CSV table of C-alpha atoms in Angstrom, one decimal:
chain,number,residue,atom,x,y,z
N,1,MET,CA,111.1,112.7,106.3
N,2,ALA,CA,110.4,110.2,109.0
N,3,VAL,CA,112.8,107.3,109.3
N,4,SER,CA,110.0,104.9,109.1
N,5,GLY,CA,106.2,105.1,109.1
N,6,PHE,CA,103.1,103.7,107.5
N,7,GLU,CA,103.5,102.8,103.8
N,8,GLY,CA,100.6,104.5,102.0
N,9,PHE,CA,101.5,103.4,98.5
N,10,GLU,CA,99.4,100.4,97.4
N,11,LYS,CA,100.1,97.4,95.4
N,12,ARG,CA,97.2,96.5,93.0
N,13,LEU,CA,96.3,93.3,91.3
N,14,GLU,CA,93.6,93.1,88.6
N,15,LEU,CA,92.6,89.6,87.5
N,16,ARG,CA,90.1,88.9,84.7
N,17,PHE,CA,88.6,85.6,84.1
N,18,THR,CA,86.6,83.7,81.5
N,19,GLY,CA,84.4,80.7,82.3
N,20,ALA,CA,80.8,79.6,83.0
N,21,ASP,CA,77.7,81.8,83.3
N,22,PRO,CA,78.8,85.2,82.0
N,23,ASN,CA,75.6,86.7,83.2
N,24,GLY,CA,75.4,85.0,86.5
N,25,PRO,CA,77.0,85.9,89.8
N,26,GLY,CA,80.3,84.2,88.7
N,27,LEU,CA,83.1,85.0,91.1
N,28,ARG,CA,80.7,86.6,93.5
N,29,ARG,CA,79.9,83.1,94.6
N,30,LEU,CA,83.3,83.0,96.4
N,31,GLY,CA,82.4,82.1,100.0
N,32,GLN,CA,83.2,84.3,103.0
N,33,PHE,CA,85.5,81.5,104.3
N,34,GLU,CA,87.5,81.4,101.1
N,35,ILE,CA,87.7,85.2,100.8
N,36,ASN,CA,89.0,85.4,104.4
N,37,ARG,CA,91.6,82.7,103.8
N,38,ILE,CA,92.8,84.6,100.7
N,39,LEU,CA,93.0,87.9,102.6
N,40,GLU,CA,94.8,86.1,105.4
N,41,ALA,CA,97.6,85.2,103.0
N,42,ALA,CA,97.9,88.9,102.0
N,43,GLN,CA,97.7,89.8,105.7
N,44,CYS,CA,94.6,91.9,105.8
N,45,THR,CA,91.0,91.6,106.9
N,46,ILE,CA,87.6,92.9,105.9
N,47,VAL,CA,86.3,95.9,107.9
N,48,SER,CA,83.3,96.8,105.8
N,49,GLY,CA,81.5,95.9,102.6
N,50,LEU,CA,78.8,96.9,100.1
N,51,GLY,CA,77.4,95.3,96.9
N,52,ASN,CA,75.1,96.3,94.1
N,53,ARG,CA,73.7,94.6,91.0
N,54,PHE,CA,77.0,94.6,89.3
N,55,PHE,CA,79.7,93.8,91.9
N,56,ASP,CA,80.8,93.5,95.6
N,57,SER,CA,83.2,95.8,97.3
N,58,TYR,CA,85.0,95.5,100.6
N,59,VAL,CA,87.0,98.0,102.6
N,60,LEU,CA,90.0,96.2,104.1
N,61,SER,CA,92.2,96.8,107.1
N,62,GLU,CA,94.7,97.8,104.3
N,63,SER,CA,92.8,99.2,101.3
N,64,SER,CA,90.1,97.5,99.2
N,65,LEU,CA,88.8,94.5,97.3
N,66,PHE,CA,86.3,94.4,94.4
N,67,ILE,CA,84.7,91.2,93.1
N,68,TYR,CA,82.8,91.3,89.8
N,69,PRO,CA,81.3,88.2,88.2
N,70,SER,CA,84.5,87.8,86.1
N,71,LYS,CA,87.0,90.3,87.5
N,72,ILE,CA,88.8,90.7,90.8
N,73,ILE,CA,90.7,93.9,91.9
N,74,ILE,CA,92.6,93.9,95.1
N,75,LYS,CA,94.8,96.7,96.3
N,76,THR,CA,96.6,96.7,99.6
N,77,CYS,CA,98.9,99.2,101.3
N,78,GLY,CA,101.4,99.0,104.2
N,79,THR,CA,103.6,95.9,104.4
N,80,THR,CA,101.0,93.5,103.2
N,81,HIS,CA,101.9,90.4,101.2
N,82,LEU,CA,99.6,91.1,98.3
N,83,LEU,CA,101.0,88.7,95.7
N,84,GLN,CA,100.6,85.8,98.1
N,85,SER,CA,96.9,86.1,97.4
N,86,LEU,CA,97.3,85.4,93.6
N,87,SER,CA,97.6,81.6,93.6
N,88,LEU,CA,94.7,81.3,96.0
N,89,PHE,CA,92.4,83.5,93.9
N,90,LEU,CA,93.3,81.4,90.8
N,91,HIS,CA,92.6,78.2,92.8
N,92,HIS,CA,89.2,79.2,94.1
N,93,ALA,CA,88.2,80.8,90.8
N,94,LYS,CA,89.0,77.6,89.0
N,95,LYS,CA,86.8,75.6,91.5
N,96,LEU,CA,83.9,77.8,90.4
N,97,GLY,CA,84.8,77.2,86.7
N,98,HIS,CA,86.6,80.5,86.0
N,99,TYR,CA,90.0,80.6,84.3
N,100,ILE,CA,92.3,83.6,84.3
N,101,SER,CA,92.5,85.4,81.0
N,102,SER,CA,94.6,88.5,82.0
N,103,CYS,CA,96.5,89.9,84.9
N,104,THR,CA,97.6,93.5,85.6
N,105,TYR,CA,99.8,94.4,88.5
N,106,THR,CA,100.5,98.1,89.2
N,107,ARG,CA,102.1,100.1,92.0
N,108,GLY,CA,103.8,103.5,92.6
N,109,ASN,CA,107.1,103.8,94.4
N,110,PHE,CA,107.2,102.9,98.1
N,111,ILE,CA,108.2,105.6,100.6
N,112,PHE,CA,109.9,102.9,102.7
N,113,PRO,CA,111.0,100.2,100.3
N,114,GLU,CA,113.3,98.5,102.8
N,115,SER,CA,110.3,97.7,104.9
N,116,GLN,CA,108.5,95.7,102.2
N,117,PRO,CA,108.4,91.9,102.5
N,118,PHE,CA,109.5,89.5,99.7
N,119,PRO,CA,108.7,89.7,96.8
N,120,HIS,CA,107.8,93.4,97.1
N,121,THR,CA,111.4,94.3,97.8
N,122,ASN,CA,111.9,95.3,94.2
N,123,PHE,CA,109.9,95.2,90.9
N,124,LYS,CA,112.1,92.5,89.3
N,125,GLU,CA,111.3,90.1,92.2
N,126,GLU,CA,107.6,90.9,91.9
N,127,VAL,CA,107.5,90.2,88.2
N,128,SER,CA,109.3,86.9,88.6
N,129,PHE,CA,106.9,85.9,91.4
N,130,LEU,CA,103.9,86.8,89.2
N,131,GLU,CA,105.3,84.9,86.2
N,132,ASN,CA,105.9,81.9,88.4
N,133,ASP,CA,102.3,81.8,89.7
N,134,LEU,CA,100.5,82.6,86.4
N,135,PRO,CA,99.8,79.9,83.9
N,136,PRO,CA,102.1,79.8,80.9
N,137,ARG,CA,99.2,80.4,78.5
N,138,LEU,CA,99.2,84.0,79.6
N,139,SER,CA,102.0,84.4,77.1
N,140,GLU,CA,101.7,88.1,76.1
N,141,ARG,CA,103.7,89.7,78.9
N,142,LYS,CA,105.1,93.1,79.5
N,143,SER,CA,106.6,95.0,82.4
N,144,SER,CA,107.5,98.7,82.5
N,145,VAL,CA,108.8,101.2,85.0
N,146,LEU,CA,107.6,104.8,84.1
N,147,ARG,CA,109.7,107.4,85.8
N,148,SER,CA,109.3,111.1,86.3
N,149,LYS,CA,111.4,114.1,87.6
N,150,THR,CA,109.5,113.7,91.0
N,151,SER,CA,109.9,111.0,93.6
N,152,HIS,CA,106.9,109.3,92.0
N,153,SER,CA,107.3,106.5,89.5
N,154,TRP,CA,104.8,103.9,88.1
N,155,HIS,CA,105.3,100.1,87.8
N,156,VAL,CA,103.1,98.2,85.4
N,157,TYR,CA,103.0,94.5,84.7
N,158,THR,CA,100.5,93.0,82.3
N,159,SER,CA,100.0,89.6,80.9
N,160,ARG,CA,97.2,88.0,78.9
N,161,ASP,CA,96.2,84.8,77.2
N,162,PRO,CA,96.0,85.8,73.5
N,163,ASN,CA,93.6,82.9,72.8
N,164,MET,CA,91.0,83.9,75.3
N,165,LEU,CA,88.4,86.5,74.4
N,166,GLU,CA,87.3,88.6,77.4
N,167,THR,CA,83.7,89.7,77.7
N,168,GLY,CA,83.5,93.0,75.7
N,169,ALA,CA,82.1,95.5,78.2
N,170,GLN,CA,84.8,95.1,80.8
N,171,ASN,CA,87.5,96.0,78.3
N,172,GLU,CA,85.9,99.3,77.4
N,173,VAL,CA,86.5,101.0,80.7
N,174,TYR,CA,89.0,103.6,81.8
N,175,THR,CA,91.0,103.1,84.9
N,176,MET,CA,92.5,106.1,86.7
N,177,GLU,CA,95.0,105.7,89.5
N,178,VAL,CA,96.1,108.8,91.4
N,179,CYS,CA,98.8,108.8,94.0
N,180,MET,CA,99.4,111.9,96.2
N,181,THR,CA,102.1,112.7,98.7
N,182,ASP,CA,102.9,115.7,100.9
N,183,LEU,CA,99.2,116.5,101.5
N,184,ASP,CA,98.1,120.0,102.4
N,185,ARG,CA,98.3,120.0,106.3
N,186,SER,CA,94.8,121.3,106.9
N,187,SER,CA,93.4,118.8,104.4
N,188,ALA,CA,95.3,115.9,106.1
N,189,ARG,CA,94.1,117.0,109.6
N,190,ARG,CA,90.5,116.1,108.6
N,191,PHE,CA,91.5,112.4,108.5
N,192,PHE,CA,92.4,112.3,112.2
N,193,ARG,CA,89.7,111.2,114.6
N,194,HIS,CA,88.6,113.7,117.2
N,195,GLU,CA,85.4,112.4,118.6
N,196,ASN,CA,86.2,109.1,120.3
N,197,TYR,CA,82.6,108.2,121.0
N,198,LEU,CA,81.9,107.7,117.3
N,199,SER,CA,82.3,104.3,115.7
N,200,GLY,CA,84.7,103.8,112.8
N,201,ASP,CA,81.7,103.7,110.5
N,202,GLU,CA,80.3,107.0,111.7
N,203,ALA,CA,83.6,108.8,111.9
N,204,GLY,CA,84.3,107.6,108.4
N,205,ARG,CA,81.0,109.2,107.1
N,206,GLU,CA,81.9,112.4,108.8
N,207,MET,CA,85.3,112.5,107.1
N,208,THR,CA,83.6,111.8,103.7
N,209,GLU,CA,81.4,114.8,104.3
N,210,ARG,CA,83.9,117.2,105.8
N,211,SER,CA,86.6,116.6,103.3
N,212,GLY,CA,84.6,117.0,100.2
N,213,ILE,CA,85.1,113.4,99.1
N,214,GLY,CA,81.4,113.0,99.0
N,215,SER,CA,81.1,115.3,96.0
N,216,ILE,CA,84.0,113.9,93.9
N,217,ARG,CA,81.6,111.6,92.2
N,218,ALA,CA,78.1,112.6,93.1
N,219,ASN,CA,75.4,109.9,93.2
N,220,SER,CA,77.9,107.2,94.3
N,221,VAL,CA,76.7,105.0,97.1
N,222,ILE,CA,79.6,105.2,99.6
N,223,CYS,CA,81.0,102.7,102.1
N,224,ASP,CA,83.5,104.5,104.3
N,225,PHE,CA,85.6,103.8,107.4
N,226,ALA,CA,87.8,105.8,109.7
N,227,PHE,CA,90.7,104.1,111.4
N,228,ASP,CA,92.0,104.8,114.9
N,229,PRO,CA,93.7,107.2,115.6
N,230,CYS,CA,93.8,108.3,112.0
N,231,GLY,CA,93.5,107.1,108.4
N,232,TYR,CA,90.5,106.7,106.1
N,233,SER,CA,89.2,104.4,103.4
N,234,MET,CA,86.2,104.5,101.2
N,235,ASN,CA,84.6,102.6,98.3
N,236,GLY,CA,82.1,104.5,96.1
N,237,LEU,CA,79.7,102.5,93.9
N,238,LEU,CA,78.1,104.0,90.8
N,239,GLY,CA,76.4,101.4,88.7
N,240,SER,CA,79.1,99.0,87.4
N,241,SER,CA,81.8,101.6,88.1
N,242,TYR,CA,83.6,102.4,91.4
N,243,SER,CA,85.9,104.9,93.0
N,244,THR,CA,88.1,104.2,96.0
N,245,ILE,CA,90.1,106.5,98.3
N,246,HIS,CA,92.7,105.7,101.0
N,247,VAL,CA,94.4,108.2,103.2
N,248,THR,CA,97.4,108.0,105.5
N,249,PRO,CA,97.4,111.6,106.9
N,250,GLU,CA,100.5,111.5,109.2
N,251,ASN,CA,102.9,114.3,108.6
N,252,GLY,CA,106.2,113.3,107.1
N,253,TYR,CA,104.8,110.5,105.0
N,254,SER,CA,101.2,111.7,104.3
N,255,TYR,CA,99.7,109.9,101.4
N,256,ALA,CA,96.3,109.7,99.6
N,257,SER,CA,95.2,107.6,96.7
N,258,PHE,CA,92.2,107.9,94.4
N,259,GLU,CA,91.3,105.2,91.9
N,260,CYS,CA,88.3,105.1,89.6
N,261,VAL,CA,87.3,102.2,87.3
N,262,GLY,CA,84.7,102.8,84.6
N,263,LEU,CA,84.9,106.5,84.3
N,264,GLY,CA,82.4,108.0,81.7
N,265,LEU,CA,81.1,104.5,81.0
N,266,GLY,CA,78.9,104.6,77.9
N,267,GLN,CA,78.4,108.4,78.1
N,268,GLY,CA,80.8,109.4,75.4
N,269,GLN,CA,82.2,112.1,77.7
N,270,GLU,CA,85.1,110.2,79.2
N,271,MET,CA,87.7,113.0,78.7
N,272,GLU,CA,85.5,115.6,80.4
N,273,GLU,CA,84.6,113.4,83.3
N,274,VAL,CA,88.2,112.3,84.0
N,275,ALA,CA,89.3,116.0,84.0
N,276,ALA,CA,86.6,117.1,86.3
N,277,VAL,CA,87.2,114.2,88.7
N,278,LEU,CA,90.9,114.7,88.8
N,279,ALA,CA,90.5,118.4,89.6
N,280,ARG,CA,88.1,117.6,92.5
N,281,VAL,CA,90.5,115.0,93.9
N,282,ALA,CA,93.5,117.5,93.8
N,283,ARG,CA,91.3,120.1,95.5
N,284,VAL,CA,90.4,117.8,98.3
N,285,PHE,CA,94.0,116.8,99.2
N,286,GLY,CA,96.2,119.7,98.0
N,287,PRO,CA,99.2,117.4,97.4
N,288,GLY,CA,102.8,118.6,97.0
N,289,THR,CA,103.3,115.8,94.4
N,290,LEU,CA,100.6,114.1,92.4
N,291,SER,CA,100.9,111.4,89.8
N,292,VAL,CA,98.2,110.0,87.7
N,293,ALA,CA,98.2,106.8,85.6
N,294,LEU,CA,95.4,106.4,83.1
N,295,ARG,CA,94.7,103.1,81.5
N,296,ALA,CA,92.6,103.6,78.4
N,297,PRO,CA,91.0,101.0,76.1
N,298,GLN,CA,92.1,100.4,72.5
N,299,GLY,CA,91.0,103.2,70.1
N,300,ALA,CA,90.6,105.7,73.0
N,301,GLU,CA,94.1,106.1,74.1
N,302,TRP,CA,95.1,109.1,76.1
N,303,SER,CA,97.5,111.7,74.8
N,304,ILE,CA,100.3,113.0,77.0
N,305,GLY,CA,99.4,116.3,78.7
N,306,GLU,CA,95.7,115.6,79.1
N,307,ALA,CA,95.9,116.0,82.9
N,308,ALA,CA,98.1,119.1,82.7
N,309,THR,CA,95.3,121.3,81.3
N,310,VAL,CA,93.4,120.6,84.5
N,311,LEU,CA,96.2,120.7,87.1
N,312,GLU,CA,98.3,123.6,85.8
N,313,PRO,CA,95.7,126.2,86.6
N,314,MET,CA,95.7,124.8,90.1
N,315,GLY,CA,99.3,125.7,90.6
N,316,MET,CA,100.8,122.3,89.7
N,317,ALA,CA,103.6,121.9,87.2
N,318,LEU,CA,104.1,118.8,84.9
N,319,ARG,CA,107.3,117.0,85.9
N,320,GLY,CA,107.3,114.1,83.6
N,321,ALA,CA,105.0,112.1,81.3
N,322,ARG,CA,105.4,108.7,79.8
N,323,ALA,CA,103.1,106.3,77.9
N,324,VAL,CA,103.3,102.6,77.2
N,325,ASP,CA,101.1,100.3,75.1
N,326,VAL,CA,99.7,97.3,76.9
N,327,PRO,CA,99.3,93.8,75.5
N,328,GLY,CA,95.9,93.3,74.0
N,329,GLY,CA,95.5,97.0,73.1
N,330,GLY,CA,95.1,100.3,74.8
N,331,ASN,CA,97.8,102.1,76.8
N,332,VAL,CA,98.8,103.5,80.1
N,333,VAL,CA,99.7,107.2,80.4
N,334,PHE,CA,101.6,108.3,83.5
N,335,GLN,CA,102.0,111.9,84.4
N,336,ALA,CA,103.6,113.5,87.5
N,337,PHE,CA,103.0,116.9,88.9
N,338,GLU,CA,104.6,119.1,91.6
N,339,ARG,CA,103.1,122.0,93.4
N,340,ARG,CA,104.8,125.2,92.2
N,341,ARG,CA,106.8,127.0,94.9
N,342,GLU,CA,105.2,130.3,95.8
N,343,LEU,CA,107.3,133.3,94.9
J,1,MET,CA,51.2,83.5,115.9
J,2,GLU,CA,54.1,85.6,117.1
J,3,GLN,CA,57.7,84.8,116.0
J,4,VAL,CA,60.3,86.0,118.4
J,5,GLY,CA,64.0,85.8,118.3
J,6,VAL,CA,64.3,85.0,114.6
J,7,ILE,CA,64.6,87.0,111.4
J,8,ILE,CA,61.4,86.9,109.5
J,9,PRO,CA,61.7,86.6,105.8
J,10,CYS,CA,59.0,88.4,103.8
J,11,HIS,CA,58.2,86.6,100.5
J,12,THR,CA,55.3,88.8,99.3
J,13,LYS,CA,54.5,92.5,99.5
J,14,GLU,CA,51.4,91.7,101.5
J,15,GLU,CA,53.4,89.8,104.2
J,16,PHE,CA,55.8,92.7,104.4
J,17,ASP,CA,53.0,95.3,104.8
J,18,GLN,CA,51.3,93.1,107.3
J,19,GLN,CA,54.4,92.8,109.5
J,20,LEU,CA,55.0,96.6,109.4
J,21,GLN,CA,51.4,97.3,110.3
J,22,LYS,CA,51.6,94.9,113.2
J,23,ALA,CA,54.8,96.7,114.4
J,24,ILE,CA,53.1,100.1,114.2
J,25,GLU,CA,50.3,98.8,116.5
J,26,SER,CA,52.8,97.3,119.0
J,27,LYS,CA,55.2,100.3,118.7
J,28,LYS,CA,58.1,97.9,118.1
J,29,LEU,CA,61.3,98.9,116.6
J,30,VAL,CA,61.7,97.2,113.1
J,31,VAL,CA,65.0,96.4,111.4
J,32,ILE,CA,64.5,95.7,107.7
J,33,ASP,CA,67.4,93.9,106.1
J,34,PHE,CA,67.5,94.4,102.3
J,35,THR,CA,69.6,91.6,101.0
J,36,ALA,CA,70.4,89.5,98.0
J,37,THR,CA,71.6,85.9,97.6
J,38,TRP,CA,74.4,87.0,95.2
J,39,CYS,CA,75.7,89.8,97.5
J,40,GLY,CA,78.9,88.8,99.3
J,41,PRO,CA,78.8,91.5,101.9
J,42,CYS,CA,75.3,90.5,102.9
J,43,ARG,CA,76.6,87.1,103.9
J,44,ILE,CA,78.9,88.8,106.5
J,45,MET,CA,75.9,90.3,108.3
J,46,LEU,CA,73.7,87.3,108.4
J,47,PRO,CA,75.2,85.5,111.4
J,48,LEU,CA,75.3,88.7,113.4
J,49,LEU,CA,71.7,89.5,112.7
J,50,GLU,CA,70.7,86.0,113.8
J,51,ASP,CA,72.4,86.7,117.1
J,52,TRP,CA,70.9,90.1,117.5
J,53,ALA,CA,67.4,88.8,116.8
J,54,LYS,CA,67.8,86.5,119.8
J,55,GLU,CA,69.4,89.2,121.9
J,56,PHE,CA,66.7,91.8,121.2
J,57,PRO,CA,63.4,89.8,121.2
J,58,HIS,CA,61.4,93.0,121.3
J,59,VAL,CA,62.8,94.2,118.0
J,60,LEU,CA,61.3,92.9,114.8
J,61,PHE,CA,63.9,91.8,112.3
J,62,LEU,CA,62.5,91.5,108.7
J,63,LYS,CA,64.4,90.2,105.7
J,64,VAL,CA,63.6,91.4,102.2
J,65,ASP,CA,65.3,89.7,99.2
J,66,VAL,CA,65.7,92.4,96.6
J,67,ASP,CA,65.0,90.0,93.7
J,68,GLU,CA,61.9,88.6,95.3
J,69,LEU,CA,60.3,91.9,96.4
J,70,LYS,CA,61.4,94.3,93.6
J,71,SER,CA,58.6,96.8,94.2
J,72,VAL,CA,59.3,97.1,97.9
J,73,THR,CA,63.0,97.5,97.2
J,74,SER,CA,62.3,100.4,94.8
J,75,ASP,CA,59.7,101.9,97.0
J,76,TRP,CA,62.3,102.1,99.8
J,77,ASP,CA,65.0,103.4,97.4
J,78,VAL,CA,67.4,100.6,98.0
J,79,GLU,CA,70.2,100.5,95.5
J,80,ALA,CA,73.0,98.8,97.3
J,81,MET,CA,73.2,95.8,99.6
J,82,PRO,CA,73.0,95.2,102.5
J,83,THR,CA,70.8,98.2,103.4
J,84,PHE,CA,69.2,98.3,106.9
J,85,ILE,CA,66.3,100.5,107.6
J,86,LEU,CA,65.1,101.1,111.1
J,87,VAL,CA,61.5,102.0,111.4
J,88,LYS,CA,59.3,102.7,114.4
J,89,GLU,CA,55.6,103.6,114.3
J,90,GLY,CA,55.8,104.0,110.6
J,91,ASN,CA,58.7,106.5,110.7
J,92,ILE,CA,62.1,105.8,109.2
J,93,LEU,CA,64.7,106.4,112.0
J,94,GLU,CA,67.9,105.3,110.4
J,95,ARG,CA,69.1,104.1,107.0
J,96,ILE,CA,72.4,102.2,107.2
J,97,VAL,CA,74.0,101.2,103.9
J,98,GLY,CA,76.7,98.5,103.9
J,99,VAL,CA,78.4,96.3,106.5
J,100,ARG,CA,78.5,98.7,109.4
J,101,LYS,CA,78.4,96.4,112.3
J,102,GLN,CA,79.3,98.9,115.0
J,103,GLU,CA,76.9,101.6,113.8
J,104,LEU,CA,74.0,99.2,113.2
J,105,ARG,CA,74.4,97.7,116.6
J,106,GLN,CA,74.6,101.1,118.3
J,107,LYS,CA,71.5,102.3,116.5
J,108,ILE,CA,69.5,99.2,117.4
J,109,GLU,CA,70.5,99.7,121.1
J,110,GLU,CA,69.6,103.3,121.0
J,111,HIS,CA,66.2,103.1,119.4
J,112,HIS,CA,65.4,99.8,121.2
J,113,SER,CA,66.0,101.3,124.6
J,114,THR,CA,63.9,104.4,124.0
J,115,SER,CA,61.0,102.2,123.3
J,116,ALA,CA,61.3,100.1,126.4
J,117,ALA,CA,58.0,100.4,128.2
């Protein structure tokens, strides 16, 4: 492994709000100036963006930002200062009449933990930073570290205000976060730029097509970008649901992530869709190690082993599975897999 | 009355059709910006487009608000914003979805120059 390199593993913050005009644009009214200031605190910038009737999405210099009328999701990789954005989001949301009702912070395990800035140096510091910035009324709090027999582990912090009812629909969605390391070499090579005359926009589109990413969730409207000399990010919009992919292809610390919010929304076939999507993702990247965290709503919790039925026939072996309940209902199931050594 | 150097907002389908028809006759490149007031990414593009409208006076920049011109939006299959459609002599040359500053700029330069008489 390289002594030091780019940190692919993201930190992810999901903030939900209550407040005025549930059917209006809500938090989408956040101005460009405010958004840029918030991102500056996290130490990243906007490189691209795309919106639809339901939400706005941005590709960042380090990962992605999604703004719904009453929900914000931001994930950043590298050595960004993600949690520095929290108090600014809360401040600007409040100015628009929106008050936080729940907060979820998740991340995998850093490849280069010693390179992380405070408070990302360890999970305990992150949790105490979060608790300091969140209002005390978010009193239902829980933090967990889910480990596996691989190098992958999963950190989850959730807190919510038990007295605030969130708008129904946004609670009904599944969230899948997949982290992959040790990518198949020939898959990873597709995320290096070869044609220098292409813009980052065009090179990104070519990578989407060549890699097979374009068919992971067909019918998505995709906003993609290729970094120089390598690396790739995309946001895919499908109604109120999104998927997002980020790739750091360098050998020694190659990493790719896939996240999808709102899988199988309202179709009653969530299990089938999650399985099919997961299989396509694994096929695109051919990872040596893959971990998947599924957050499911109350009454539709996942059982351990769900992902195994898809990944085992592809030569991956289950190396650990854990589940935790989250405040407010529902659970998070974490499963890690390793490529079986060929005999 | 010819408006040059500015983005022309089309508030009715008739206005929109009229502008396109005029551009067919003059063989001008048209850049249609499908936008929405509530779309954050659209706000990023606006100042750039204003500059480009000045810089490329022979290109016609039209703005369509997707809430105002619903039928035009669905006729042109626009489902995400901003969407930019480049049209010349009635033919769609490019369809650029999202904030893709570099690509949009390159395409305007490319198709604008081929039309220079």
